[in-house]
Short mmCIF file of C-alpha atoms and ligand atoms in Angstrom, two decimals:
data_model
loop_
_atom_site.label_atom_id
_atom_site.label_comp_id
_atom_site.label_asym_id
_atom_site.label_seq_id
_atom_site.Cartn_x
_atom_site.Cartn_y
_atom_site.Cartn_z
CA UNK A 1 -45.33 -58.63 11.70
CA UNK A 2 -46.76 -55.59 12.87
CA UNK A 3 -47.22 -52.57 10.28
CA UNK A 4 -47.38 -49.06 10.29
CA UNK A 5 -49.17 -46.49 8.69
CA UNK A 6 -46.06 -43.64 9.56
CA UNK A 7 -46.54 -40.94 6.82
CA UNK A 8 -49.48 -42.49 5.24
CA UNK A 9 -47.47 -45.19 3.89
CA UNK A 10 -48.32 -48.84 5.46
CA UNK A 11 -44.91 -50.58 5.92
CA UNK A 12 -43.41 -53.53 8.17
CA UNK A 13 -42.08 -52.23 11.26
CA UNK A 14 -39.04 -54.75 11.00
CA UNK A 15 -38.34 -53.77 7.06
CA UNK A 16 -36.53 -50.63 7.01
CA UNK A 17 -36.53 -49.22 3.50
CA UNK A 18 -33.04 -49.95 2.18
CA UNK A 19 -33.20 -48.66 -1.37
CA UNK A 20 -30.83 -45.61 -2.75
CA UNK A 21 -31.77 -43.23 -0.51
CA UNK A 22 -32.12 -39.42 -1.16
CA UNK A 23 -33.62 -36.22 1.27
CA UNK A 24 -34.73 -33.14 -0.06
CA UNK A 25 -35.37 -30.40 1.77
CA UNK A 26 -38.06 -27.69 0.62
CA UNK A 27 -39.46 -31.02 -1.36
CA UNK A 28 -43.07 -30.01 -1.74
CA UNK A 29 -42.74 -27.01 -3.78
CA UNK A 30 -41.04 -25.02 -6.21
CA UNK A 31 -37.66 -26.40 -7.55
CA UNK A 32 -37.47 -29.02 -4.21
CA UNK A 33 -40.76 -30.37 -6.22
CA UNK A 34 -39.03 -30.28 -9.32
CA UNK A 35 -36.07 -32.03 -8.03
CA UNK A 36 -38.55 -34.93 -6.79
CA UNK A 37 -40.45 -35.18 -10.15
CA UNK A 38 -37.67 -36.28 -12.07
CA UNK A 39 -35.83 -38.38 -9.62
CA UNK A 40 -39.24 -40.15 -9.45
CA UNK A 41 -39.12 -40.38 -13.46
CA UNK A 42 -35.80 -41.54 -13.02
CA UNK A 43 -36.63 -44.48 -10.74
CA UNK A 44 -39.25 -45.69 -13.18
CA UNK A 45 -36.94 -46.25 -16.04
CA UNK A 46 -36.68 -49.85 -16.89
CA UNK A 47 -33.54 -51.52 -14.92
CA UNK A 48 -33.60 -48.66 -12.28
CA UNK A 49 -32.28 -49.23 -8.87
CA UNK A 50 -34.48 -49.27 -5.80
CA UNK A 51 -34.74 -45.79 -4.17
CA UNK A 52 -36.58 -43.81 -1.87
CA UNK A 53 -37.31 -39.82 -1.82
CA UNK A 54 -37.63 -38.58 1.46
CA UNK A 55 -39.14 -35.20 0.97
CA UNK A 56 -38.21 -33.34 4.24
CA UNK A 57 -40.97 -29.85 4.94
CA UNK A 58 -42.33 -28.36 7.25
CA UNK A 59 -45.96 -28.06 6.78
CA UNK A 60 -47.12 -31.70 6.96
CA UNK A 61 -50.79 -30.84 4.96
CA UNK A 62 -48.34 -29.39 2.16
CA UNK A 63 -45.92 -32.12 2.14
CA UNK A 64 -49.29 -34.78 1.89
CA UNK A 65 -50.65 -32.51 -0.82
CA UNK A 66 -47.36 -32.64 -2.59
CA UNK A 67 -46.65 -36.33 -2.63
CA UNK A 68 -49.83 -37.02 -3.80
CA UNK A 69 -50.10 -35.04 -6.96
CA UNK A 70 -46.28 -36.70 -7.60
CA UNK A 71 -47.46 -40.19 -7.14
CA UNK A 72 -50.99 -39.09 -9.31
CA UNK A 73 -48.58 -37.66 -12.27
CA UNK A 74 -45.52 -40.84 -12.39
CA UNK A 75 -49.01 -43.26 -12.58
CA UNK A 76 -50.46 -41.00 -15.31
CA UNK A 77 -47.03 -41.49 -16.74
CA UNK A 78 -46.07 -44.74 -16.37
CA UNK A 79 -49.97 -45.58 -17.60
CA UNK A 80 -49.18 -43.15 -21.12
CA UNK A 81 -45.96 -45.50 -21.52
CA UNK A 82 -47.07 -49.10 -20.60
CA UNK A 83 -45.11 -50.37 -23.61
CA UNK A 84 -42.02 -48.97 -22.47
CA UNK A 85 -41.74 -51.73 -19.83
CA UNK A 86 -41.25 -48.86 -16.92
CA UNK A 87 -41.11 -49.45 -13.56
CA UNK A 88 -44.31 -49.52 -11.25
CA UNK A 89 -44.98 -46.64 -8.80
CA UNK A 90 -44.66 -47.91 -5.53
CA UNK A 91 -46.27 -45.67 -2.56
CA UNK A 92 -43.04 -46.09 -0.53
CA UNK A 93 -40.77 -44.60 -2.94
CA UNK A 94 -42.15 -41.21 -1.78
CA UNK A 95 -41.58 -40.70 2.30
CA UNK A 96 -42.47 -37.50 4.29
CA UNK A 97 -40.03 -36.08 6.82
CA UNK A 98 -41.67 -32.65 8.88
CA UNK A 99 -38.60 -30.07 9.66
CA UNK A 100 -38.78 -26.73 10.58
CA UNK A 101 -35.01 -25.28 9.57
CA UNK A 102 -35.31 -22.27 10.95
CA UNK A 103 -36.09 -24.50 14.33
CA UNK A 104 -33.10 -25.99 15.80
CA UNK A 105 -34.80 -28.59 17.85
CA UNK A 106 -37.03 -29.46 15.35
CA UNK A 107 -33.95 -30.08 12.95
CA UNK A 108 -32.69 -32.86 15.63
CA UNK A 109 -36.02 -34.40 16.05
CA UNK A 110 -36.28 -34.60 11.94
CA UNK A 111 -32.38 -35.77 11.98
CA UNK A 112 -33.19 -38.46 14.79
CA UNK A 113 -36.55 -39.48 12.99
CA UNK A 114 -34.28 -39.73 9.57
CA UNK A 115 -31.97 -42.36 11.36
CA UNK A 116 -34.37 -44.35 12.71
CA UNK A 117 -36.49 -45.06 9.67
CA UNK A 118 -33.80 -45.10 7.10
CA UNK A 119 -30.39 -46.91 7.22
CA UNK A 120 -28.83 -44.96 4.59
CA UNK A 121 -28.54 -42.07 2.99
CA UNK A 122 -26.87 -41.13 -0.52
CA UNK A 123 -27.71 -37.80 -1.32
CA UNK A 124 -28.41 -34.86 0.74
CA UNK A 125 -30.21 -32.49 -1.11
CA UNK A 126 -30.06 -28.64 0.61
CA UNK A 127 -32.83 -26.80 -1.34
CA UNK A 128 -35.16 -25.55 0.85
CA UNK A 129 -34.36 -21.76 1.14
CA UNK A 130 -36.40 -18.17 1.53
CA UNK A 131 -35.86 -14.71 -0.16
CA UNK A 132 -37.82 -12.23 2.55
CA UNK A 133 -38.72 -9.67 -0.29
CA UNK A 134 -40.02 -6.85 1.42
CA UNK A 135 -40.79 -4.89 -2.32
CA UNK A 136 -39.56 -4.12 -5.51
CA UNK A 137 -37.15 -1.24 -5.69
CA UNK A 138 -37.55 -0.32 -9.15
CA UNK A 139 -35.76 2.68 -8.73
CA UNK A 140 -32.33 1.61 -7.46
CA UNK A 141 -32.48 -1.33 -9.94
CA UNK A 142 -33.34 0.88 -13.03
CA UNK A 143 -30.15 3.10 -11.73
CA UNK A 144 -27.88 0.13 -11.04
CA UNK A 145 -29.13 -0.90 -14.83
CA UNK A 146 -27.71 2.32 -16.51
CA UNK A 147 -25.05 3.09 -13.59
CA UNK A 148 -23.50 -0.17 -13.09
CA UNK A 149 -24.00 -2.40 -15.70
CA UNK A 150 -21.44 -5.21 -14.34
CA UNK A 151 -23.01 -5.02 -10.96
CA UNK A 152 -26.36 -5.28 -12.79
CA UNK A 153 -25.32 -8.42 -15.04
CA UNK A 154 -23.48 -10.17 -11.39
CA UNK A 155 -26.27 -9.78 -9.14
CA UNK A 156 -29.53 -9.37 -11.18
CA UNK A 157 -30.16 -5.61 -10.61
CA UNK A 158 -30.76 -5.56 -6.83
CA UNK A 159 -34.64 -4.66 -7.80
CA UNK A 160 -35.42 -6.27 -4.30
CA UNK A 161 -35.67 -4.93 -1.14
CA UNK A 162 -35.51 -7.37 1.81
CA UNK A 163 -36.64 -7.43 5.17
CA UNK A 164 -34.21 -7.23 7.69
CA UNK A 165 -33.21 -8.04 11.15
CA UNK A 166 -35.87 -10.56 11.26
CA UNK A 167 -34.55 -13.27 14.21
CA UNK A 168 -36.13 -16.58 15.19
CA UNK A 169 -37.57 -18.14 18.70
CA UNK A 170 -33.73 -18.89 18.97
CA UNK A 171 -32.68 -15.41 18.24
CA UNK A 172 -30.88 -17.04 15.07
CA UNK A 173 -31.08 -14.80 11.76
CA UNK A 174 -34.03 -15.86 10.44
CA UNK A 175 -32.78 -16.39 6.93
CA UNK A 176 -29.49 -17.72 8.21
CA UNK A 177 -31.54 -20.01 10.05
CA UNK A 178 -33.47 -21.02 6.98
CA UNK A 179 -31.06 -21.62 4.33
CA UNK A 180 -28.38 -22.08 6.18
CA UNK A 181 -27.61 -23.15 10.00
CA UNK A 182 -30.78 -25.39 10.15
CA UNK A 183 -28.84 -27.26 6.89
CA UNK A 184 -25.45 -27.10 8.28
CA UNK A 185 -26.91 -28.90 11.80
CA UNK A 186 -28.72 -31.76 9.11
CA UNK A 187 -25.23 -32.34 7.75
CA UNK A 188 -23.52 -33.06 11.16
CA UNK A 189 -26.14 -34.84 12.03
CA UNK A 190 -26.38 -37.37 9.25
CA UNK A 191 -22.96 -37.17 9.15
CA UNK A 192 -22.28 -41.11 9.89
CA UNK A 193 -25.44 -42.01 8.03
CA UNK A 194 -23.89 -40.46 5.22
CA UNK A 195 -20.75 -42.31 5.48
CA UNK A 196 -23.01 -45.47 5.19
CA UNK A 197 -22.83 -45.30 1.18
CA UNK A 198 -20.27 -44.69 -1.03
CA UNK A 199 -19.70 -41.64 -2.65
CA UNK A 200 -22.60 -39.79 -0.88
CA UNK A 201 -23.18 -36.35 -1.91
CA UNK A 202 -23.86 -32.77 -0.03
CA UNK A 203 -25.67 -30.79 -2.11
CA UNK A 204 -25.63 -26.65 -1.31
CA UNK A 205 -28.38 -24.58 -3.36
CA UNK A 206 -26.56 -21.15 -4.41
CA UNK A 207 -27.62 -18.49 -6.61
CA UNK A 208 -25.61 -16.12 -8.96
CA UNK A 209 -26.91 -13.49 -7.41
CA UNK A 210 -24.25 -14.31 -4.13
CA UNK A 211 -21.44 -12.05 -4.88
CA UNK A 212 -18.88 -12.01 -2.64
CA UNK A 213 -19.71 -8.26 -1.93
CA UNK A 214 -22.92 -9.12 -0.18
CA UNK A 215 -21.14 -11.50 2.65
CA UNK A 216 -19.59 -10.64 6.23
CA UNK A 217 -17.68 -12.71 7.93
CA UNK A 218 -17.36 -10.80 10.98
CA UNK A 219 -21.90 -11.12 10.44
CA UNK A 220 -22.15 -14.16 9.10
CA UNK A 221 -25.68 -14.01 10.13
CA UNK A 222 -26.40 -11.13 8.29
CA UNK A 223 -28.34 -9.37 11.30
CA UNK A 224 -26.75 -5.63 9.80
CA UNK A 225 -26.38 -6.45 6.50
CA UNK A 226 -29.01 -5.49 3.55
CA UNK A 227 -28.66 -8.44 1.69
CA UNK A 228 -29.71 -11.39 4.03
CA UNK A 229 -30.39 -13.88 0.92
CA UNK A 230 -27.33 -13.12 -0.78
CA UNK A 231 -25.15 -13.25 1.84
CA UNK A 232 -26.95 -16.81 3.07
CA UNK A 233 -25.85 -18.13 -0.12
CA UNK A 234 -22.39 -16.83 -0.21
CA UNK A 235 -22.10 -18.71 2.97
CA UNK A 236 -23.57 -21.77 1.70
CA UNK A 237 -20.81 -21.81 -1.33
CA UNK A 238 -18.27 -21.16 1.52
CA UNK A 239 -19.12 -24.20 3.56
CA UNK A 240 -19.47 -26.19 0.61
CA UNK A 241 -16.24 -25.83 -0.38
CA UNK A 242 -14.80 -25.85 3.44
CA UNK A 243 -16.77 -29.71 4.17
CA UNK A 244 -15.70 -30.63 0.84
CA UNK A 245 -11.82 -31.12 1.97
CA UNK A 246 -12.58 -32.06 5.24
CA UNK A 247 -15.41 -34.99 4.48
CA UNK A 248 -14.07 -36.30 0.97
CA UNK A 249 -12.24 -38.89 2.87
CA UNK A 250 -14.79 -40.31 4.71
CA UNK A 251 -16.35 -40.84 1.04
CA UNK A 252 -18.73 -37.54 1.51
CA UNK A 253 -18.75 -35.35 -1.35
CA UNK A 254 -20.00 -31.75 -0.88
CA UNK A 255 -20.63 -29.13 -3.77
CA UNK A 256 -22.84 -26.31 -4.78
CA UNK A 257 -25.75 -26.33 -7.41
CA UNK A 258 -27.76 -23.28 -8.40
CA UNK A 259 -30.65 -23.79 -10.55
CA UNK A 260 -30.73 -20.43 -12.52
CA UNK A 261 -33.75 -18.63 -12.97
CA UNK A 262 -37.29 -20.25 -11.99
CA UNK A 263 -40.93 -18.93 -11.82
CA UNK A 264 -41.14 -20.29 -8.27
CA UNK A 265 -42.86 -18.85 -4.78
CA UNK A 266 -39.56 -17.32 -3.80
CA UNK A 267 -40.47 -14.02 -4.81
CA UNK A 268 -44.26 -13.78 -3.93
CA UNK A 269 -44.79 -10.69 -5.07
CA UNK A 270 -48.90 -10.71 -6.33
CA UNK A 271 -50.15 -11.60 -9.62
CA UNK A 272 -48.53 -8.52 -11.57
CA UNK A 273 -45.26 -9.18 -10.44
CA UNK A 274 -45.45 -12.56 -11.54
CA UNK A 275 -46.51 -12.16 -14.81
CA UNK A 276 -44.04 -9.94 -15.73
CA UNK A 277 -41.58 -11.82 -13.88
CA UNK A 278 -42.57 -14.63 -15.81
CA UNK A 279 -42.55 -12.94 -19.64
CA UNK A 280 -39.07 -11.64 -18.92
CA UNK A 281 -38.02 -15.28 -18.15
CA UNK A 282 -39.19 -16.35 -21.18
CA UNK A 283 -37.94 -13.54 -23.60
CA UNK A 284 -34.91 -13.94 -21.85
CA UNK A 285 -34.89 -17.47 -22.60
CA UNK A 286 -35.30 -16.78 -26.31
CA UNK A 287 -32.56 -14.40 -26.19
CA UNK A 288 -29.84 -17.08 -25.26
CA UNK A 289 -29.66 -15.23 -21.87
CA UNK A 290 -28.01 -17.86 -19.16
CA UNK A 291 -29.86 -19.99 -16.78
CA UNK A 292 -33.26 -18.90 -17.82
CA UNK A 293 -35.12 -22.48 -17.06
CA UNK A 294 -38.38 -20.57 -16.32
CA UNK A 295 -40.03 -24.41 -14.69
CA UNK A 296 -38.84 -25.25 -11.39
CA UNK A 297 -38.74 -28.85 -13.14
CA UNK A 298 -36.13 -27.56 -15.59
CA UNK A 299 -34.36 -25.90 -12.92
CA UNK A 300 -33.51 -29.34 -10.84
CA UNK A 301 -31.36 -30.25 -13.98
CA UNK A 302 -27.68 -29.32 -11.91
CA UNK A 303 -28.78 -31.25 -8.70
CA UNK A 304 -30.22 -34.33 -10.56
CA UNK A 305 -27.06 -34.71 -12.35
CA UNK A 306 -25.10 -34.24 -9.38
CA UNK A 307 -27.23 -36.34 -7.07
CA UNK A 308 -27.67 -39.72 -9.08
CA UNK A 309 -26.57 -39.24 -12.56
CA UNK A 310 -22.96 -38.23 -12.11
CA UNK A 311 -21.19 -41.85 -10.52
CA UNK A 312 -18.47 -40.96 -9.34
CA UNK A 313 -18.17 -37.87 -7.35
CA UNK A 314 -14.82 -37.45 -7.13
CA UNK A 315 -14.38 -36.27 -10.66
CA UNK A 316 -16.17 -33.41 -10.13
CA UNK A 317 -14.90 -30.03 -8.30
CA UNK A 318 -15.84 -28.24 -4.95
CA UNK A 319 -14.21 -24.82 -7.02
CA UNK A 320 -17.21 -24.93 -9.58
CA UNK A 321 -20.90 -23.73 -8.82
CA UNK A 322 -22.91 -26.33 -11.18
CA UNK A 323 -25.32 -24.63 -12.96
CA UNK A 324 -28.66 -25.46 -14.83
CA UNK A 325 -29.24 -24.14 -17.96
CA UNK A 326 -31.61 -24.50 -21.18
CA UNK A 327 -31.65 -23.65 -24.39
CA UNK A 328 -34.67 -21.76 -26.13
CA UNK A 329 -35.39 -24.98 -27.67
CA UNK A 330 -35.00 -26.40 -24.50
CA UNK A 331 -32.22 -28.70 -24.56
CA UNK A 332 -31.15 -28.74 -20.98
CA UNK A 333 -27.59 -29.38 -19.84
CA UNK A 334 -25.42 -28.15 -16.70
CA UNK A 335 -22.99 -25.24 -16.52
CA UNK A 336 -19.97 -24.90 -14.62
CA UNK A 337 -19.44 -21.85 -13.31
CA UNK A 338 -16.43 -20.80 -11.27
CA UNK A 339 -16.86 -20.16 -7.88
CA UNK A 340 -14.77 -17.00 -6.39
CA UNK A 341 -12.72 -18.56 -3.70
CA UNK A 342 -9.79 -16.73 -2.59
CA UNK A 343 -7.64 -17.93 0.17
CA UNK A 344 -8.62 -15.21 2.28
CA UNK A 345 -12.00 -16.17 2.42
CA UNK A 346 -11.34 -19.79 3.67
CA UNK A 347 -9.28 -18.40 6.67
CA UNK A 348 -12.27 -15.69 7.30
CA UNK A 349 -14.08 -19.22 7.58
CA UNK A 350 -11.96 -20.62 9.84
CA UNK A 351 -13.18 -18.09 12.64
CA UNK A 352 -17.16 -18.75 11.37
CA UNK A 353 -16.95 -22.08 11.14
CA UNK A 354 -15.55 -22.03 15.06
CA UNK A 355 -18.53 -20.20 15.90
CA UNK A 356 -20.84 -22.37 13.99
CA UNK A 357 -19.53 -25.23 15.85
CA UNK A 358 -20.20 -23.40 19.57
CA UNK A 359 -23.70 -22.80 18.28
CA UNK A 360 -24.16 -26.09 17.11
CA UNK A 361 -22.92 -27.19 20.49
CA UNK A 362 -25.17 -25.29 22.61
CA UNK A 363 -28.52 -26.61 20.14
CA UNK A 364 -27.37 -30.14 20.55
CA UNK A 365 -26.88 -29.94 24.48
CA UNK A 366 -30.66 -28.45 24.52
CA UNK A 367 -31.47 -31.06 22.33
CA UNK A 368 -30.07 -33.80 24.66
CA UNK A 369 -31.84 -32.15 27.73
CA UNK A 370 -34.89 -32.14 26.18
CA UNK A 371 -34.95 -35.63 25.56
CA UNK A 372 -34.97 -35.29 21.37
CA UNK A 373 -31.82 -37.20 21.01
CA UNK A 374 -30.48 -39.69 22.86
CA UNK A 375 -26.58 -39.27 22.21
N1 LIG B 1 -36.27 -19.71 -7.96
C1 LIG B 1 -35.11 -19.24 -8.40
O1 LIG B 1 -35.05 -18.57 -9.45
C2 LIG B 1 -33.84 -19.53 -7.64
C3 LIG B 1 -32.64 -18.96 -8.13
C4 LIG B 1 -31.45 -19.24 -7.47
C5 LIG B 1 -31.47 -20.08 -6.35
N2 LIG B 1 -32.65 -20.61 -5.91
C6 LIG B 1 -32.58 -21.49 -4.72
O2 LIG B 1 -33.33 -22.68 -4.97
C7 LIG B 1 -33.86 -23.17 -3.74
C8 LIG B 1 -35.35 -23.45 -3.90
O3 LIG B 1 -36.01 -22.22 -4.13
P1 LIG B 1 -37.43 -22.14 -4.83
O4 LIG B 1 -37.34 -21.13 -5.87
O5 LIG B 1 -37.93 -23.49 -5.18
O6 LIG B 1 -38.29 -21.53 -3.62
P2 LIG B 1 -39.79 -21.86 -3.14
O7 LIG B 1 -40.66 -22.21 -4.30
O8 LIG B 1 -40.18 -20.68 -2.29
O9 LIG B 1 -39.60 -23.16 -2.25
C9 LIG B 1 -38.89 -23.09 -1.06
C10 LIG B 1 -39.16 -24.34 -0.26
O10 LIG B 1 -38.43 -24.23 0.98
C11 LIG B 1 -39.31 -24.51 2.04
N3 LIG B 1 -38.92 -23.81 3.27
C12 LIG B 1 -38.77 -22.49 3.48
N4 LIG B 1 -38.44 -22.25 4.76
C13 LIG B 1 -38.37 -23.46 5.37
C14 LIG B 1 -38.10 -23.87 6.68
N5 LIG B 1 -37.86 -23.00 7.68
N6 LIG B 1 -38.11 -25.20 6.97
C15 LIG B 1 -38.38 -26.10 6.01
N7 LIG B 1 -38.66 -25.78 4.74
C16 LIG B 1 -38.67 -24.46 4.43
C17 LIG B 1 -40.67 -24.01 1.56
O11 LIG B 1 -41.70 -24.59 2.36
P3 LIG B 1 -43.17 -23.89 2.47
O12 LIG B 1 -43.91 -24.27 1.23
O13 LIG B 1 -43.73 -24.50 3.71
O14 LIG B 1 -42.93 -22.42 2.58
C18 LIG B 1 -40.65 -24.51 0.12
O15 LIG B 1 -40.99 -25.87 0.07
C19 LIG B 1 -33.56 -22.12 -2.67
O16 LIG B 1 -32.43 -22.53 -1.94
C20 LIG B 1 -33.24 -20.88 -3.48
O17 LIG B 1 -32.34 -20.01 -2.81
C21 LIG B 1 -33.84 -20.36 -6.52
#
């Protein structure tokens, strides 16, 4: 048998890994770590089924870096609870998958790579997602705080400023690239890989801070808007809810997590910024104030749940955005939140989702020339 070393991880060539099978994207920091950590913990429980975390980024010295502090702190774990009978880390639980998102052919080349090393895949995990915060605006948010008090407690505050009109190699939206198109592609791709297992999930990462307000149909890409971020995510919850009806047939379940409030690198805004950011988050916390999880680890609670606690996926509902929350004492549970889908707004997709599908398209016929897929 002739072996491998793909990823770091020596492996038969003829033994493809055929344990439950989850991707994360955005997997090597921030919540995407998070997420990883405790489906890792998960997998170590006595009785625990087979699986493997493919942890899909785009920096492959991150992505290295990341895995191996994860597989360092399950041993130092599993070592602190040897009585418990748990489960020993395996290397090949934890795979690496490099993809760009905001790179079209590099999201076919990961896609392609995906299907050849794995033969299934049972959760889909959309997390991987940027915020271009061009600076603090404390001025409009102090006046939306004593102006508008409802916009204030829907959106946050709109204390940041973004940068805008930023546009990729492929002249996409850069954050619609990002946190959007480069995810939608990944779904249509894995599309029959998905259909593999039963009950597979889709899972969209929104945020409450996507009112309705912020998104444009007729610029779904955001390329005039002022809220790139928001309206990314209002999109997201959009074509959640859209795939939802048209893939639950095929045994594909697609919904939208958000996972509240986290001390993360989204908003890298220097050391000041973070501290305070930080303090807030935990007074806020102590004040009973919603979806203040402050850890990016606490913050995976809604897509853990959804990914491989909840069994049957067709008890839950596409109309809910499924929230994680904690207590100050830090029981953590999930929230469901309603998501604000009016009619209108699935026809307004209808026309999007036509262009999506031209765009797609055209990426997948370059992808074809170029030799990065074969069909
Ligand atoms: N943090 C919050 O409070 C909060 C609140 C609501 C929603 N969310 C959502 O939660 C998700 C995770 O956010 P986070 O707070 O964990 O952010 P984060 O710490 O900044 O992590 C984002 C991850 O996405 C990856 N990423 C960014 N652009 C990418 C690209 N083009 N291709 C591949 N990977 C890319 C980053 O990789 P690099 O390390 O290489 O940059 C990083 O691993 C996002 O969808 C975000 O919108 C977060």
């Amino acid at each position: 048998m002739l072996a491998t070393a793909e990823n770091g991880v020596e492996r038969s060539k003829d033994a493809p890994y055929n344990g439950k099978t989850f991707l994360v994207t955005g997997a090597n920091s921030g919540v995407g770590y998070g997420i990883v950590q405790r489906l890792l913990e998960q997998a170590l429980e006595p009785n625990s089924e087979d699986v493997v975390i493919v942890m899909a980024c785009r920096s492959r010295p991150k992505a290295e870096a990341a895995r191996q502090k994860l597989l360092e702190e399950s041993q130092t774990v599993a070592d602190a609870k040897v009585s418990q009978r748990r489960r020993s880390v395996k290397p090949e639980m934890l795979q690496i998958l490099i993809v760009d998102l905001a790179s079209m052919q590099s999201v076919f080349a990961a896609c392609e790579e995906f299907q050849r090393r794995f033969s299934r895949l049972d959760a889909l995990l959309l997390n991987a997602g940027i915020l271009p915060c061009s600076h603090i605006n404390i001025r409009r948010g102090v006046k939306n705080l004593l102006t508008r008090p409802s916009y204030v407690a829907k959106t946050g505050g709109d204390f940041f400023s973004q940068y805008l009109g930023d546009v990729t190699a492929d002249g996409l939206g850069t954050v619609f690239a990002a946190n959007v198109f480069g995810h939608y592609v990944m779904v249509k791709q894995l599309l029959s890989t998905l259909s593999r297992s039963p009950s597979s999930r889709v899972l969209w990462f929104s945020s409450t801070t996507a009112d309705p307000s912020f998104f444009n149909p007729a610029d779904f890409q955001c390329l005039k808007g002022d809220h790139p971020y928001e309206s990314s995510k209002r999109l997201c919850e959009l074509l959640a809810v859209q795939m939802h009806s048209e893939l639950r047939d095929r045994g594909i379940y697609s919904y939208v997590v958000s996972p509240g409030n986290c001390f993360t690198g989204l908003l890298d805004q220097g050391w000041f910024i973070s501290f305070a950011w930080l303090t807030v988050l935990y007074l806020m916390r102590l004040m009973y104030i919603s979806g203040c999880n402050v850890t990016p680890k606490n913050g995976a609670t809604s897509a853990v749940h959804l990914a491989s606690e909840v069994r049957d996926p067709s008890d839950l509902k596409e109309s809910i955005l499924y929230h994680s929350e904690i207590s100050p004492l830090g029981h953590k549970s999930v929230r469901h939140l309603p998501l604000e889908v009016a009619a209108d707004d699935l026809t307004g997709m209808k026309t999007v989702r036509k262009e999506l599908d031209v765009m797609y398209q055209r990426f997948r016929e370059e992808a074809l020339r170029n030799g990065i897929i074969k069909s």
